Short mmCIF file of C-alpha atoms in Angstrom, two decimals:
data_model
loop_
_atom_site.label_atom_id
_atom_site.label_comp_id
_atom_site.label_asym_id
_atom_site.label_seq_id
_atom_site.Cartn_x
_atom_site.Cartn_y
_atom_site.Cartn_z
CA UNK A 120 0.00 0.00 0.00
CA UNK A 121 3.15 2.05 0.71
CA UNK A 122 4.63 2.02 -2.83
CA UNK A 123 1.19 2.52 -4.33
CA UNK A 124 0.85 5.81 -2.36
CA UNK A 125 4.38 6.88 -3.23
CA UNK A 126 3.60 5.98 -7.33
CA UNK A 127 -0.13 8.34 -6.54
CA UNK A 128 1.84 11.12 -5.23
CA UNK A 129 4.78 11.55 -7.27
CA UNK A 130 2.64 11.37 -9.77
CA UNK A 131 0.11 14.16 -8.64
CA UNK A 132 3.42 16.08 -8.20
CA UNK A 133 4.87 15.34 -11.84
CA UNK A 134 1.17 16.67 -13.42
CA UNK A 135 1.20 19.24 -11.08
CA UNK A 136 4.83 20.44 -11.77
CA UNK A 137 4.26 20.79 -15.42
CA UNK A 138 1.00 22.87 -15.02
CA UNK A 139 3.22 26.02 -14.78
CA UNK A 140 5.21 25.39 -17.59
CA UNK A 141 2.42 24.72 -19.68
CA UNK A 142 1.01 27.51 -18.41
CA UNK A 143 3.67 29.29 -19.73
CA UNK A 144 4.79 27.17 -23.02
CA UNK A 145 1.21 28.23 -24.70
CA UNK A 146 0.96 32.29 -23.57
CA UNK A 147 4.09 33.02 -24.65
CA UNK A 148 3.01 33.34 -27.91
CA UNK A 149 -0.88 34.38 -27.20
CA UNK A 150 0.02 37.02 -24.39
CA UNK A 151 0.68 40.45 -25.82
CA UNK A 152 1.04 44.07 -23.41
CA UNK A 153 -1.03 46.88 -25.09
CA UNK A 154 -0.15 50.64 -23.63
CA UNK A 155 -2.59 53.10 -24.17
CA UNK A 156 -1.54 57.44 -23.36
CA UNK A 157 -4.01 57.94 -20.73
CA UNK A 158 -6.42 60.42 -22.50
CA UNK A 159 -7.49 62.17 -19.29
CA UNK A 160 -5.66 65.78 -20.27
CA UNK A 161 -5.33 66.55 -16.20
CA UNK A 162 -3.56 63.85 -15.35
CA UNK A 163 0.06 62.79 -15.70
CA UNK A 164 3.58 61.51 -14.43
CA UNK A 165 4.81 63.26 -11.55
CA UNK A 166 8.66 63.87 -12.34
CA UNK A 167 12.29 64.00 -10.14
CA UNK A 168 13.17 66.87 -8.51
CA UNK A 169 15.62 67.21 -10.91
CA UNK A 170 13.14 67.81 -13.53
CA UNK A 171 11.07 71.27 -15.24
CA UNK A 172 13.72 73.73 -13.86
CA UNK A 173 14.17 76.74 -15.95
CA UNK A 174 16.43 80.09 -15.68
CA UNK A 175 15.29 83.46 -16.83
CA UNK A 176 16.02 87.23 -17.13
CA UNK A 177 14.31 90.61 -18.54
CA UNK A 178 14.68 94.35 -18.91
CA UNK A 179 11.91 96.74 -19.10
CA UNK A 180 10.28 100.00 -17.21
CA UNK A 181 9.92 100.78 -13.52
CA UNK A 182 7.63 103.18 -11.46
CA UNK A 183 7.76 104.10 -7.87
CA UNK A 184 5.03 105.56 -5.78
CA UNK A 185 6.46 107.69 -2.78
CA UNK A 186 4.99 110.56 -1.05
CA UNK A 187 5.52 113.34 -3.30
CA UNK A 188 5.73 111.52 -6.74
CA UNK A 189 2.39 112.48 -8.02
CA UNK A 190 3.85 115.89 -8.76
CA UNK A 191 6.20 114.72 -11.21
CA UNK A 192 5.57 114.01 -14.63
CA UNK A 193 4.44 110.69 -15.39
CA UNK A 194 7.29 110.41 -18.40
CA UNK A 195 9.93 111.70 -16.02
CA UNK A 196 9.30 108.57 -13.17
CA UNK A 197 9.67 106.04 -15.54
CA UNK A 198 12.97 104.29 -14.94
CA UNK A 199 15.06 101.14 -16.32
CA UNK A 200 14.01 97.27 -14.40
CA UNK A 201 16.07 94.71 -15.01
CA UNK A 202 15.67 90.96 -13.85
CA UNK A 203 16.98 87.69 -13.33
CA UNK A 204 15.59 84.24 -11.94
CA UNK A 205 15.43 80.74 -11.70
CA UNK A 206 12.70 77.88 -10.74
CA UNK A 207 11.35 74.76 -10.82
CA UNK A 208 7.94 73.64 -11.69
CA UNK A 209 6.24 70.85 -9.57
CA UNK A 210 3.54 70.35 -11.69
CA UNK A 211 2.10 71.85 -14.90
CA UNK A 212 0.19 74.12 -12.53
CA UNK A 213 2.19 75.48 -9.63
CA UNK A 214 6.05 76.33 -9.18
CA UNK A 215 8.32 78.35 -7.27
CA UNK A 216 10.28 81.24 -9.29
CA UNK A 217 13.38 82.71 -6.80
CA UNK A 218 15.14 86.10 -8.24
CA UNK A 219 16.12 89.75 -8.29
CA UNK A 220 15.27 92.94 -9.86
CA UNK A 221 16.20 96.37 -9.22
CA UNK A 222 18.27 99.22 -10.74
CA UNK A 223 16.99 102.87 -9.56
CA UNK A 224 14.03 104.73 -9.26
CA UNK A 225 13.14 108.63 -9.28
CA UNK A 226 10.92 110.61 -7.32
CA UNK A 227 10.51 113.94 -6.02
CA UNK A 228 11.24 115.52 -2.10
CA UNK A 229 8.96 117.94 -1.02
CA UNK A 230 8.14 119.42 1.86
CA UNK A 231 7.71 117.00 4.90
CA UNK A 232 4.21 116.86 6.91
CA UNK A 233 4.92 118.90 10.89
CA UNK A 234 3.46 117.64 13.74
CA UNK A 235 5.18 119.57 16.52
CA UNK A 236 4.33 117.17 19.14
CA UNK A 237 5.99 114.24 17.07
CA UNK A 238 8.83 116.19 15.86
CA UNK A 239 9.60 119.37 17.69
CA UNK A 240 11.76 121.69 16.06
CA UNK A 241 11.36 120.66 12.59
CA UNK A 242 9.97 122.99 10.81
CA UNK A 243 7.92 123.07 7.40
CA UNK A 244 10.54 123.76 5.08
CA UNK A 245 12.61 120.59 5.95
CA UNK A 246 13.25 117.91 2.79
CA UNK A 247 14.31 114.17 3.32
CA UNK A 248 15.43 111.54 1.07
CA UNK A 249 17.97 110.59 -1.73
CA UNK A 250 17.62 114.03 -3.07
CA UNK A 251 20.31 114.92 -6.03
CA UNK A 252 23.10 116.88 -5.58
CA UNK A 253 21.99 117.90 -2.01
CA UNK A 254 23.81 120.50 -0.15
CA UNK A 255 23.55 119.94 3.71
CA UNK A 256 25.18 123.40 3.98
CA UNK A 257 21.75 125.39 2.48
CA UNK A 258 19.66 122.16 2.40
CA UNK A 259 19.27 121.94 -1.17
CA UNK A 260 19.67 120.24 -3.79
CA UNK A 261 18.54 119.87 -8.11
CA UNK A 262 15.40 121.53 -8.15
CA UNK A 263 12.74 119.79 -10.51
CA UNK A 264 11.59 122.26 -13.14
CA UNK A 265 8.23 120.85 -13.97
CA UNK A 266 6.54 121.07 -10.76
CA UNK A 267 2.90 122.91 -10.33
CA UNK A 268 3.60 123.69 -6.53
CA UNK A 269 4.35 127.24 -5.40
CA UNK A 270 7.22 125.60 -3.03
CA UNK A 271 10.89 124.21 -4.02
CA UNK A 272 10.87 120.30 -4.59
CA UNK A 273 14.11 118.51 -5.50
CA UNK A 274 14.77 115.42 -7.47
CA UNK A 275 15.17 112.25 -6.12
CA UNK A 276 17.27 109.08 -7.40
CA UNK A 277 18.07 105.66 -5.81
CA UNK A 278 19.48 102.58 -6.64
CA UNK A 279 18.13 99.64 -5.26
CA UNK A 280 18.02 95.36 -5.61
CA UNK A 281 14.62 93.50 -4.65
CA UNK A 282 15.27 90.02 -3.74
CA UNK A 283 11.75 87.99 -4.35
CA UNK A 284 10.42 84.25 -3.66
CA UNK A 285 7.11 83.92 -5.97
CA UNK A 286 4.51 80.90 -6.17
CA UNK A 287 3.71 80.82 -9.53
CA UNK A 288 0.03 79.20 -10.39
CA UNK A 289 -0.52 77.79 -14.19
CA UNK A 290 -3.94 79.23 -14.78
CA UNK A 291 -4.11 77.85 -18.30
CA UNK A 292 -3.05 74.83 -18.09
CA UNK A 293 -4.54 74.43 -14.24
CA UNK A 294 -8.18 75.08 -16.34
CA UNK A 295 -7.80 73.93 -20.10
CA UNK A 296 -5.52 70.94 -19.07
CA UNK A 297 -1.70 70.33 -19.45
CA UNK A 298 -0.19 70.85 -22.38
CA UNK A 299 3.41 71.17 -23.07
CA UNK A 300 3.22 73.38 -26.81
CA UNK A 301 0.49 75.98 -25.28
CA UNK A 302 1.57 78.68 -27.42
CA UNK A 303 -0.10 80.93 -24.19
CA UNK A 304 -0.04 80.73 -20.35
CA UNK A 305 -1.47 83.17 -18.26
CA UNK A 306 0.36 82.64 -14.45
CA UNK A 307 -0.09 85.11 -11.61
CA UNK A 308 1.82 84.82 -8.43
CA UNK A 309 2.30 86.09 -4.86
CA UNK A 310 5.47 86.30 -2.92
CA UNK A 311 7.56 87.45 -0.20
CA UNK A 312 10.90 89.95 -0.57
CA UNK A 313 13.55 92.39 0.71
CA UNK A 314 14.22 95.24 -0.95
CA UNK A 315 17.65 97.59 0.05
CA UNK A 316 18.94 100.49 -1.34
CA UNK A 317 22.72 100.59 -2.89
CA UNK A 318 23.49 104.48 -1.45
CA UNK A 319 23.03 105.94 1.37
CA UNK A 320 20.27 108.61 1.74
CA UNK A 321 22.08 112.56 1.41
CA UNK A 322 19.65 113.77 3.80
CA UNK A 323 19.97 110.99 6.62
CA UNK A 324 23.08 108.96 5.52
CA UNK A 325 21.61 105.66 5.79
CA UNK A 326 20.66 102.51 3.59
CA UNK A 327 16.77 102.15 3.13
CA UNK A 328 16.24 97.94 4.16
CA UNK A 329 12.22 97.00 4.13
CA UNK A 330 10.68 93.37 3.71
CA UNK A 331 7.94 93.34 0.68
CA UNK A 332 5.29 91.80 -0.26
CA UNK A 333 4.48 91.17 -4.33
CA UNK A 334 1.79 89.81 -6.65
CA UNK A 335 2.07 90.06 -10.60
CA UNK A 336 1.14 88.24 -13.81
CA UNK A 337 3.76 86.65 -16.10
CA UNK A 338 2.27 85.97 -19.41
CA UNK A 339 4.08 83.21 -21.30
CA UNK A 340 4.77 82.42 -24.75
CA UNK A 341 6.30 79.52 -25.68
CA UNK A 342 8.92 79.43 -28.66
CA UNK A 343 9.68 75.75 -28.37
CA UNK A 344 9.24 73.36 -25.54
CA UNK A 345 13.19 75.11 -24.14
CA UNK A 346 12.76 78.76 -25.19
CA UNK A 347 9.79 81.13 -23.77
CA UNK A 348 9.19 85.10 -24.07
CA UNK A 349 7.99 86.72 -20.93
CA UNK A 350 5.68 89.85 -20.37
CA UNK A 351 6.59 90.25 -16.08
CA UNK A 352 4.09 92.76 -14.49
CA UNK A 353 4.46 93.02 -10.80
CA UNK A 354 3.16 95.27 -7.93
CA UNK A 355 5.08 95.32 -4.95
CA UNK A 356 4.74 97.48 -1.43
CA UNK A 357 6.65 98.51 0.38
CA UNK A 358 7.23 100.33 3.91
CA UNK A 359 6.77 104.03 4.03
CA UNK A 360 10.16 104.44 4.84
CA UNK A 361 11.61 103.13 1.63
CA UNK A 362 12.59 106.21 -0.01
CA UNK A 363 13.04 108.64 3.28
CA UNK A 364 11.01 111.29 2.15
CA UNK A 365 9.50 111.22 5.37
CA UNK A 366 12.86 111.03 7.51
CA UNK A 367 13.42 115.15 8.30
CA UNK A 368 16.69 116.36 9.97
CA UNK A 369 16.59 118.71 12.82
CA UNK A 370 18.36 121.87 12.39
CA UNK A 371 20.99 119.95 14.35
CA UNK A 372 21.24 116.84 11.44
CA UNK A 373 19.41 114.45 14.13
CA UNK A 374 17.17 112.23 11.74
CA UNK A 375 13.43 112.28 12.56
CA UNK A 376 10.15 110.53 11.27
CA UNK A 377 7.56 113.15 10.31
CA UNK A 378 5.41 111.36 7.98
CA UNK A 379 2.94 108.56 8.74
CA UNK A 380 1.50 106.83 5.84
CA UNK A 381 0.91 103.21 5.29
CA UNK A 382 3.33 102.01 2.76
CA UNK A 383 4.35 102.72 -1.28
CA UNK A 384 4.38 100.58 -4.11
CA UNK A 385 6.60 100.35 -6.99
CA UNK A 386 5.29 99.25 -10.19
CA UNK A 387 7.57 96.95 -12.98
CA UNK A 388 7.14 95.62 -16.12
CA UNK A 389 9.82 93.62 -18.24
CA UNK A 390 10.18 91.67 -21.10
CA UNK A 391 12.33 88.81 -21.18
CA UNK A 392 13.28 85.04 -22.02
CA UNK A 393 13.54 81.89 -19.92
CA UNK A 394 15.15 78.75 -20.75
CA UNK A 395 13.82 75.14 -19.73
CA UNK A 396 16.18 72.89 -18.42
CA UNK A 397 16.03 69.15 -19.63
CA UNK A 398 14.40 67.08 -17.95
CA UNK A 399 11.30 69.08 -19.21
CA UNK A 400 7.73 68.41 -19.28
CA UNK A 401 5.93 66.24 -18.25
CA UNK A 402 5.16 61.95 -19.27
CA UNK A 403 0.91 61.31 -20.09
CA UNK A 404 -0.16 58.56 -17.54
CA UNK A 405 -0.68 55.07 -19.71
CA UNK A 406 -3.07 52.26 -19.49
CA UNK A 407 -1.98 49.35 -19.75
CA UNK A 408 -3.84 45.93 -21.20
CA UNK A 409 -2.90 42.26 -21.19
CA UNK A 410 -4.31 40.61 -23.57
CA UNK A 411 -4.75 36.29 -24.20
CA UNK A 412 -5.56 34.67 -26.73
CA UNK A 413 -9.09 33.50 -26.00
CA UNK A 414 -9.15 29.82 -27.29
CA UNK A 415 -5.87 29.35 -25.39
CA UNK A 416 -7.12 30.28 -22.13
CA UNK A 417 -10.11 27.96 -22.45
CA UNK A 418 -7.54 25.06 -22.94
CA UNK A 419 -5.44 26.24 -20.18
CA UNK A 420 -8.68 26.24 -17.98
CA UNK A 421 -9.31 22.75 -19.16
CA UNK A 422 -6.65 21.15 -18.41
CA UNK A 423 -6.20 23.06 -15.05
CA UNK A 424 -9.73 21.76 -14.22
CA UNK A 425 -8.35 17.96 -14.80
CA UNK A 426 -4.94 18.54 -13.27
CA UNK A 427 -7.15 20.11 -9.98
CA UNK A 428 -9.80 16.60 -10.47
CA UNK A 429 -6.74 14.07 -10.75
CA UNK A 430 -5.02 15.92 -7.47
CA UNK A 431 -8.40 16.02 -5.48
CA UNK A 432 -8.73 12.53 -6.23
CA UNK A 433 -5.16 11.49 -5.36
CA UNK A 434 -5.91 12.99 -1.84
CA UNK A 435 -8.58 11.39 -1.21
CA UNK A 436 -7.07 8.12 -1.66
CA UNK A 437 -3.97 9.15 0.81
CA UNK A 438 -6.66 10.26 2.85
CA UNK A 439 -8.30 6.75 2.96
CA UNK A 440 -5.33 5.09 2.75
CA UNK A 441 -4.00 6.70 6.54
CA UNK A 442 -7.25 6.87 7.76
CA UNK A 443 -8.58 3.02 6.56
CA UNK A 444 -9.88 0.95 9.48
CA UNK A 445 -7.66 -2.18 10.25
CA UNK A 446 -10.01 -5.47 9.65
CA UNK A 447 -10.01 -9.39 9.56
CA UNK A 448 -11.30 -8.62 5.41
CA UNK A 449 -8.58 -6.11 4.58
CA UNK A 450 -5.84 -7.68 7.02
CA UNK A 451 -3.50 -9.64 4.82
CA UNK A 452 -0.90 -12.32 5.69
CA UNK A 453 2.49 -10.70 5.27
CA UNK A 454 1.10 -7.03 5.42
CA UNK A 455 2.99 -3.88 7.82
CA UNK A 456 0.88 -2.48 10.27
CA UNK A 457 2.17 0.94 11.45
CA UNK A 458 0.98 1.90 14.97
CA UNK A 459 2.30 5.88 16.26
CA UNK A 460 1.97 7.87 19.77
CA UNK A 461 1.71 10.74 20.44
CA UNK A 462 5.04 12.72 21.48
CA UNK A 463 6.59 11.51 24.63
CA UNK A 464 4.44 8.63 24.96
CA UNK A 465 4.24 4.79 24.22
CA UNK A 466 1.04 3.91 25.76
CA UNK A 467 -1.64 2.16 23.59
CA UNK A 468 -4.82 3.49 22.22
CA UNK A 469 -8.29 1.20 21.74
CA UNK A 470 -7.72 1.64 18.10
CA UNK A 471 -4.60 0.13 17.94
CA UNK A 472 -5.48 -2.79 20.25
CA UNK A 473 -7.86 -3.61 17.38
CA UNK A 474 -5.38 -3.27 14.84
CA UNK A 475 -3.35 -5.52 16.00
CA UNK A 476 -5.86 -8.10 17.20
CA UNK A 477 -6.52 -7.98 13.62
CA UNK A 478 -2.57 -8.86 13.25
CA UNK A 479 -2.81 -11.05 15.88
CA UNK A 480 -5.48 -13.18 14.46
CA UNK A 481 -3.26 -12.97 10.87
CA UNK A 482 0.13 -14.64 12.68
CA UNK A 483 -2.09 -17.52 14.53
CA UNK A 484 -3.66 -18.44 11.40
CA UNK A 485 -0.04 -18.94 9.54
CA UNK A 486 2.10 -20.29 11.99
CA UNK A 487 5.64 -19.74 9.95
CA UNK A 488 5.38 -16.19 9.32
CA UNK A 489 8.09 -14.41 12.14
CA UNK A 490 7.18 -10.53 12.79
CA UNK A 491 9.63 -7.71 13.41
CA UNK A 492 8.68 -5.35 16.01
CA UNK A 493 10.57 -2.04 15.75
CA UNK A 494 10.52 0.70 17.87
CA UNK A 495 11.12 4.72 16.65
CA UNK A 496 11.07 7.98 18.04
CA UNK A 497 11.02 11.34 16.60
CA UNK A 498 14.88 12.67 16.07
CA UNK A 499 13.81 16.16 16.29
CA UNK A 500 11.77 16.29 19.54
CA UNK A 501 13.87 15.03 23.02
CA UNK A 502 17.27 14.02 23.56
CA UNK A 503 19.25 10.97 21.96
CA UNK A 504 18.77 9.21 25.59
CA UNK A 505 14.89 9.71 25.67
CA UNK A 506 14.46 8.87 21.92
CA UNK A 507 16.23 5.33 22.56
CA UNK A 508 14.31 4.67 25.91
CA UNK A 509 11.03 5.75 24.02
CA UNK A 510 11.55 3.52 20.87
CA UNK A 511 12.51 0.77 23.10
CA UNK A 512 8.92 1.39 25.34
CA UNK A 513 6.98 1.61 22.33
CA UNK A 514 8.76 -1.92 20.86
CA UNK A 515 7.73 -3.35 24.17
CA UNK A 516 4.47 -2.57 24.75
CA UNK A 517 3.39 -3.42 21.12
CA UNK A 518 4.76 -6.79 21.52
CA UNK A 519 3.59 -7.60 24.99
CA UNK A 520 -0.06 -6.99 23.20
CA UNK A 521 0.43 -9.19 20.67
CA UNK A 522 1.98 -12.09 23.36
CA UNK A 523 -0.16 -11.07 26.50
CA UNK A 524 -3.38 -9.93 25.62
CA UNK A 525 -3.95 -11.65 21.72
CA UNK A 526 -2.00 -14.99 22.30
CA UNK A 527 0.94 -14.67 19.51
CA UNK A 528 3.49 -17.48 19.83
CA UNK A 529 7.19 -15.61 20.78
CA UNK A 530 8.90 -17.52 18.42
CA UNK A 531 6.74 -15.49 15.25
CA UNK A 532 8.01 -11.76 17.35
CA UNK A 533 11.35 -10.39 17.02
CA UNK A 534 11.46 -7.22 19.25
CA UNK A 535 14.02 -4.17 18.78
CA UNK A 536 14.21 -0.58 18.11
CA UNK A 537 16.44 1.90 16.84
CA UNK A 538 16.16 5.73 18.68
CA UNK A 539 15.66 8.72 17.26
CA UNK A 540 15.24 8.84 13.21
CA UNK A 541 14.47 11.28 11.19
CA UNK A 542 11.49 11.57 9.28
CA UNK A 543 10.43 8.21 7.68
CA UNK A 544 7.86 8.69 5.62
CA UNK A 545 5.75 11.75 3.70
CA UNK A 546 8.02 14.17 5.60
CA UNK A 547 5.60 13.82 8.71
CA UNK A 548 7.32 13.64 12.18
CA UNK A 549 4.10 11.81 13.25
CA UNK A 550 5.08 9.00 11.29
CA UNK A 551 8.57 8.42 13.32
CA UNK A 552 6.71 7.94 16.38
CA UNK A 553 5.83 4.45 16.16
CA UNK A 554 6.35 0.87 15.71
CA UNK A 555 6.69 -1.07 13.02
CA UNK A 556 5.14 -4.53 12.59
CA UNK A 557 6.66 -6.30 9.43
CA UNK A 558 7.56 -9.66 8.10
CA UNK A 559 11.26 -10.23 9.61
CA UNK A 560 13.68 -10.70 7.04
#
């Protein structure tokens, strides 16, 4: 019964075994991979930071809004910008743009607000600011022909850099959907800056530092997917005390705040070009499709189905074959019987006592047959000295059953056993834990 379980099995393996390569034998031909753009226009790849930088500069027109520039022509504010920056964009719709701009703006000094109780001693005719060609002597300096006030008011001039940080928001492509040849791209931003003069003030003799705050529109056209042309607009504010207009000196030269409005602005506009570093863009999202031949998965399925039948079936008879009561009808002269315990033990159960008084009745009724009754034990549980004492228990207390209790002659029993061994059959440890009851050879 043995061998015909081992034949079953190896079997079941063998049929089993080659499922896979059949498996893969007949779609190796029938499988193909389709990949399809994804055609969603909002979705896509998200790239490596080292990707979608870009590096840009422009030139173009400045105005700046102090407290007296309003009385100057409009022709005779407007000043040189220039510009340069660099980025990265994160996604088609948002980025971060860090840079400079500056050169020098003009104004007008005029004379400062007086409140005596804020600044004592300073009286109305006092000017402040980066006034041109001022003469702290006489407290003057270029007088500015054009003006339509019945008082003096001199020219102003500063130099200046504006360090910015911008967040820069894709409108277009945030609303129509990315794509990377837009000829047009309308993207405002806000940011954060510092802005500090170059000169010292002539009235005060100090550097103008104030922290600003910008938004703008930068209207892009693209040339080719490296090249763009800019339009820049931006509107930034700054403190009141950018320009020092409102910084009087004391007859004495001590420097004192007159003035209190909120803030000025300067106004920029450039035109420029950026360039777009490779990696650039970004990759469409893809579907992807695996598709069988149909008439070859309905043969694989087939002969899965049988491989799964013969398998099932070759289990149950295992199955059977372990769990098969022991009786006079299937008892054959000559046949093993296999009896186990549990671990650590060697006492008998009720359904091995009529096992072998099924044996027992085999060896009475053929006198010449001799038995061998072997003892195991489990290698990998215990010790070697409580593996040999257990096989040697479980030898003896099988054959004192078949002597003491069922009336088998001595002479047909040969009792040993052998220790701890390792597993003896189906790689079960259960299976080690027994005796043995075979012809002796």
């Amino acid at each position: 019964m043995n061998m015909m379980l081992r034949k079953s099995l190896i079997a079941a393996v063998a049929c089993l075994s080659l499922a896979p390569a059949l498996r893969a034998q007949q779609t190796t031909d029938s499988v193909y991979t389709v990949e399809v753009k994804d055609a969603d226009k909002y979705r896509v790849e998200t790239n490596r930071f080292g990707a979608n930088w870009f590096a840009g500069i422009g030139a173009g027109a400045q105005m700046y809004f102090g407290d007296h520039d309003k009385q100057m022509r409009f022709v005779d504010r407007i000043t040189p910008n220039f510009e340069a920056y660099f980025g990265k964009w994160f996604t088609p719709g948002i980025g971060i743009r860090l840079g400079a701009n500056g050169y020098k703006i003009k104004g007008l000094s005029a004379w400062t607000g007086h409140n005596n109780a804020v600044a004592p001693g300073v009286n109305r005719g006092n000017y402040g600011g980066f006034i041109v060609d001022w003469n702290p002597a006489t407290r003057t300096g270029k007088l500015y022909q054009h003006s339509n006030v019945n008082y003096p008011v001199f020219e102003t001039e500063q130099q200046y850099i504006h360090a910015h940080a911008d967040v820069l928001f894709n409108v277009t492509q945030m609303v129509c959907g990315y794509n990377e040849d837009r000829f047009y791209s309308l993207i405002p931003y806000a940011g954060l800056g510092f802005a500090t003069t170059l000169e010292r003030a002539s009235t005060t003799g100090r550097h103008s530092n104030e922290v600003t705050a910008s938004v703008g529109l930068l209207n892009r056209f693209r040339i080719n997917r490296a090249w763009d042309i800019n339009l820049d607009i931006r509107g930034a504010y700054v403190g009141d005390h950018f320009d020092q207009e409102d910084v009087s000196a004391t007859p004495a030269g001590v420097p004192v705040n007159t003035a209190g409005r909120w803030g000025e602005g300067l106004l920029t506009a450039t035109v420029g070009v950026s360039y777009n570093f490779p990696k650039r863009g970004w990759d469409r999202s893809t579907i992807t499709t695996i598709r069988v031949n149909e008439n070859v998965l309905n043969d694989l399925r087939g002969r899965l189905s049988d491989l799964e039948g013969q398998n099932s079936d070759l289990r149950r008879q295992l199955e059977e074959a372990l769990n098969r009561e022991v009786t006079p009808e299937n008892v054959a002269a000559g046949m093993p019987l296999l009896v186990t315990f549990p671990i650590n033990r060697w006492t008998l159960s009720n359904k091995d006592r009529v096992n072998l008084g099924f044996l027992a009745e085999a060896l009475k009724a053929n006198p010449k047959l001799v038995y061998s009754v072997s003892g195991y034990a489990d290698k990998g549980t215990g010790s070697v000295k409580r593996n040999i004492f257990l096989a040697r228990k479980r030898a003896e207390v099988v054959y004192n059953c078949l002597v003491n209790e069922f009336g088998v002659s001595e002479s047909q029993l040969k009792k040993d056993s052998h220790g701890g061994v390792a597993n003896m059959y189906y790689n079960d440890p259960r299976c080690s834990r027994s005796v043995l009851s075979k012809v002796a050879e």
